[in-house]
Amino acid sequence: MSEQQGILSKLIALITYKKKNRPKTFTLAEMGEGQDAGNPNTNDQSNNRKKNSGDSRSNNTENIVQDSVKQQEKIVPGKPRRRALKKPFSPSELKSTRIEGDKVRSDIDSNIEVIKQVFGLPKNKDLIIREFQVGRKRRAFIAYLDGMADKNIINMYILSPLFKVQESDLPEGKGLNSSLESIIETNDTKNQDSIKKVATEILKGNTALYVHGLDYFLTCETIGFEKRGVEAPKTEGIVKGPQEAFGENLRTNVALLRRIIRNSNLITEFFEVGEKSSTTVAVLYLRDVVNPAIVKEVSRRLSNIAIDFLGNAGMLEELIEDNPYSIIPTILSTERPDRTASHIVEGRVAIVVDGAPFAMIVPVTMNALMHSPEDSSLKWQYTVGLRAIRFFAFFAASMLPGLYIAITTFHREMIPTDLLIAIAKAKENVPFPTIIEILLMEMGFELIREAGIRIPGIIGNTLGIIGALILGEAAVSANIVSPVLIIIVAVTGLSNFAIPNYSLAFGVRLARFYYILAGALLGFYGIVLALGGYVLMLVNLKSFGIPFLAVIAPKGRKSKDVILRWPLWMQEARPDYLNPLDRRRQPEIARRWAQEDPDKA
Amino acid sequence: MIREGHFGFYEAFSLMTIVLITKLFYTSPMVIIKSLGTAAWYGTLISCGITLVFFALLFSLMARFPQQDLYQIFEAVTGKIVGKILILIFAVYLLYKAGITLAEFIAVLNVYSMPYTPQSVLVFAFLLLVVAMAYVGLEGIARVAYVFFYPIIGSLFLLLLLAIPNYDYCYLTPLLGHGLLRTMETGVIRSAAYGEIVFLAVIINSIHGLKNFKKVGFITVISAGVIFSLCLSCILAAFQYTVGGEHLSGMYQLSRIIYFSRFLQRVESIFLFIWVITSLITVSFAFYLALSSYCRAFKIQNHRPLLLPFSTLVFVLALYPDNIAEIIEVHVKVLRAYSSLILMFIPIMVLIMALIRGKKGEKANDQAKP
Amino acid sequence: MTKQSLSWLLALAIIICLPLSGCYDAKEIDEEVYALVIGVDEGVQNKIRLTFQYATYKEGGGKAQGGGGNGGDEESGEVDGTIVATIEASSLLEGINLINATVNRQISLMHAKMLVFSEEYAREGVAKYVEPLVRFREVREFMRIVVCKGKAEDFIKENRSFIGSNPAKNIELIFEQSKNTGYFPDVFFSDFYQDLLTPYGQPTAIYAGVNDLTQMASDVGTGEPPLRTEEDYEPGSIPRKGGTKKELSGTAVFDGDRMVGTLSQRETRFFLMGIGEFKRGFFTLEDPNIPGYIYVLEIRLAGEPKLKARFANAIPVIDLELSLDINIISIQSRKHYEKLANIPKLETEVKLHFEKGLRETIEKTQTEWNADIFHFGRKIAGNFGTIEELEAYNWNRHYQEAKVNVKVNTHLRRSGFLFEAAPVHSSTTEGEQKE
């Protein structure tokens, strides 16, 4: 009922006083909160607030953080800046990930335990540990990453020979090694006595074999991720950068990510959504970077979906986003593994749905939607220029027709006289008011667009262009619209395609009609009011507890990759608003070679 | 009680600065230039100085009762009933301010930009947004203020810069205006123009306590004073005291005379942006605070059911004045000159009472930090 | 009916009503015509006679027939893509309403670029007819104020362009010529209005007229033509042929809202220098060494003029100091004035010339009209403490008593493409001694 509230009942709810409990909304818990609680000032304050407030919707952790940090810094000058600290979220959890000694143990159980710890099992569903007995007596196990290793090789050339071997063929002690090497039929095997190296090999896609009693692992080359189905991206095409996109196979998609981030802390968790369809949904994140609260919230939302059928990523997006009524997407969906990977490394969570060639990234902010995957592969100077164009496109795509109608019908004094007379001349034989002209042309443009998708193959594109040209030309010569308007609508349409995010472009298309309406009703006054409302919506949006306009409002730590992109080596910190476990992306000096004397090396 | 949310220094600073400088865009420069002549630009600095003194007093009051906002202090010092009456006075004042600010804005807008649109339509469209802002609450208003702060200040300075060819600073002479005494007198009376800073004490718990309160307060008053003084001196330099004293909205007129070349002229509609947004934020702020004060006085948990009745009140108030003369000569005078009775006098009286009665808040344990 | 569908219905109703409530101020571009020029004459049957010139929306602009001359038709008032219409009314804005009865579309003043008063009208006082324009929101602050000799109506009828078909551009660009020549000031409406009210000085306006193109004497002259280096033409009397008939030249001087006199083209240049708005212009000076020969200089104002004002024995003393940059354009005698040794002499000559001109212009405004169009009052005001004292003193009355010291600094900067030009050699050239 409360979900389906209509506008009237909301209006009525404004008049009648009904006590109702709003469901709590998730806000990201701040890492430093516990420490802040030690600060009596904030503590008392929050108590005070607690007394007053039943539920705390708008937690402001975002800016409490900086302020309290500042306060603390002033009060306790000796305290180091928190940003530099790598703070464990909970000490116990971090301890469990620590491997005591890098050496391979000589008993199978502790080795399994160690491998599980390294790869974050049982949470991580990507690592397969297969236990068996060699020669019916000696315990052994192999470990490999699902999707990264070629299962045929494992089955036929590792497992099958090992199962066939007789106990008598296995000598004790040192002889075992050479005999194992002769049993296993893969092209390359290596002895690894360091857990770290074993992990690296597994991450590459190799298979690690351990037989009880040995003090090393035998790694066999089984690299073979599926290359089938990896195609070039369709909607996020770029010039410079990798040309691969997600496919429909979840395993492949996860493997694509794993190939980019070869890190044992990359966890893949699986959820099943959809009572009838039981669609697998994978959640990927970097265990040592991401804020655990985000992961917890993602898994809470995913495991609390009651729906019968989950067909694609878009459906899931609708089910888990914070503000379903907002016209701006608060989840970034991308078809590019490289882009997904870069977001995972920044401390975000990627959600991949089986059967959908898209990864959803949460939480995101406005600026992430305005970035293109090409941004990081171009020199930063070019990127800055491109971003400027994109922000202009965002502005033009949403407001240009609205501004045009406001200026031509309300603020004619703004138009230079020459142009004004030219427009009036062109409009002299047009029977419609500007608003009808604009709506006609916008409608025509949207029509061409929608039809262009449906019309098969190459004809579609051609028809789109020709349709637009012919329609515009014909409309002008038939005196249905004025030529200036064609320019406006065309620039608007172009700008809309310059917006890098597909969903955001849709949101902007809707917003355009909102501004057209506002401009037609009240001119600039209406547009500015509409803009106020739009910004009000934006500042109240949240993406998994992160304010959608974070960095801008609430003001966060200055980021070096928002509108301007600074050189890569200047971007030292991960986004502040995400509160990642590891705030530091790279040391202060990333280009170490620049500090060195080249002659000494 | 209502959740007001929290926001940082920058949000609070933007919000309060915008609230303080909004009157700059209406009839305020005209009135002040008319009464002070060429001394207007430093007359407002006198008001600013008085306000700083007041704010220091306010701060000492707030410091006596750490972790309490102004309303709680009212109740603590004067007792429950008198305290509630004081809160209600504030609520009524805020409502009045919201209504009259809106009326003044609509009057100016109606004259300059939308002459044929009925006021009720303009007010209605505006109030839709105000209600939406108040629905979201203080945090949302502060964030909107912050998002728009740089564009507003940017376009304000752009306006002043573009009008440079029209300035002649000789027009600031004679330096003393209509005489020093009159300047001082008006400066003191009009310090109410900065009186809104007292509301910072009401929202003190949203801005992380005393330290930020002090910082935000002083910086806001000073920067608002500087902006006022700058704009007034620019209006004087461009229009002289004669014409400057007769334009309904000096700043709007300033944007009308921008003529940089054949192509860059008649841009005043762009500056409509500043007018509307600052008014929107100011009215929303006053409206929301009126609501929340009312809720505080009667211990109402949720302010949202009150939105509709209160917005109706503001609607009526905004349309109440018959003509612009009534707005300028009656209401705005009350708002900018005599409102210090409420805004400044009451807190100071409370401070004196607190001193006499020796009341103090819970022990401030700011120093007892680990 | 469920609550939800009811609410949607209501929302729909509100959305449908919205267009009804808005759009009060909306007006399509082609629903209005934009008056570019407003002319005000003394009326015959009513108080004032108004003339409007507005652009038409016909394709291809005006029907400029042939090589100029008669580009329009007298009956409809069509002039080069614009229409000039005249009406008599009691007030300016009411005149607009009256004329709307004939124009089919609303006349809008928001793009008016020029306000023309006839001279006889300006001499009677313009304040009461300027005031409605200040109040009215459509009127632009940067409309130019022109006072024309003869009737404003006739002047506007001659406001045509033979160069292009764009009337608005035509009008805007003609005022830009003030920067190139300095023969007339560029006076905005906002400045004019401000100067009407101000105690700091007096207003001015552009002085204009119609030239019937008959001023040029017949080709048969008698003997050597005289050398005139100082342009003192009244508007309408410049000897020329071809082009448009309208002429902007000189300055109309006001005392309060009444026009009291005019400055000639030459005086206008000095006036513009005095207020720092002179951009550049060519000056022809007679060569003091060889009579009948001239040299031509391009003069620019180097920086704002420095102005100081003080009272000495209750007499206001004003020091005006300005510096000019000189570029040599032509030396007819081909003498080497640009040489370093000769520069001081040239500079002094120019300096004296300009100081004299400025002084004469200032004296003229003092003695003839007592009108401080130079706005020396801006600086005088600094000597007063309060506005009351300033207004009680009434600078505009005491202007004539002021003693104005003028100082001109001149600097020769460039000499064009040539340096030390070689003399012309002919059979009669006398051998020149090498120095």
Tab-separated table of C-alpha atoms in Angstrom, chain A residues 3 51 85 123 138 241 273 288 330 352 398 478 494 514 519 529 557:
chain	number	residue	atom	x	y	z
A	3	GLU	CA	4.487	1.689	-2.162
A	51	LYS	CA	16.770	11.825	22.239
A	85	LEU	CA	46.109	5.240	8.122
A	123	LYS	CA	32.570	-16.324	0.624
A	138	ARG	CA	47.332	-40.507	-0.100
A	241	GLY	CA	41.562	1.168	-24.975
A	273	VAL	CA	17.385	-14.243	-7.289
A	288	ASP	CA	40.885	-5.317	1.394
A	330	THR	CA	21.850	5.733	-9.352
A	352	VAL	CA	26.931	-9.271	-12.524
A	398	SER	CA	18.539	18.904	-21.006
A	478	ALA	CA	6.563	23.095	-45.681
A	494	LEU	CA	23.642	15.337	-30.759
A	514	TYR	CA	10.380	19.027	-18.029
A	519	GLY	CA	10.172	27.379	-20.094
A	529	LEU	CA	12.516	27.133	-10.588
A	557	ARG	CA	37.680	16.016	0.238
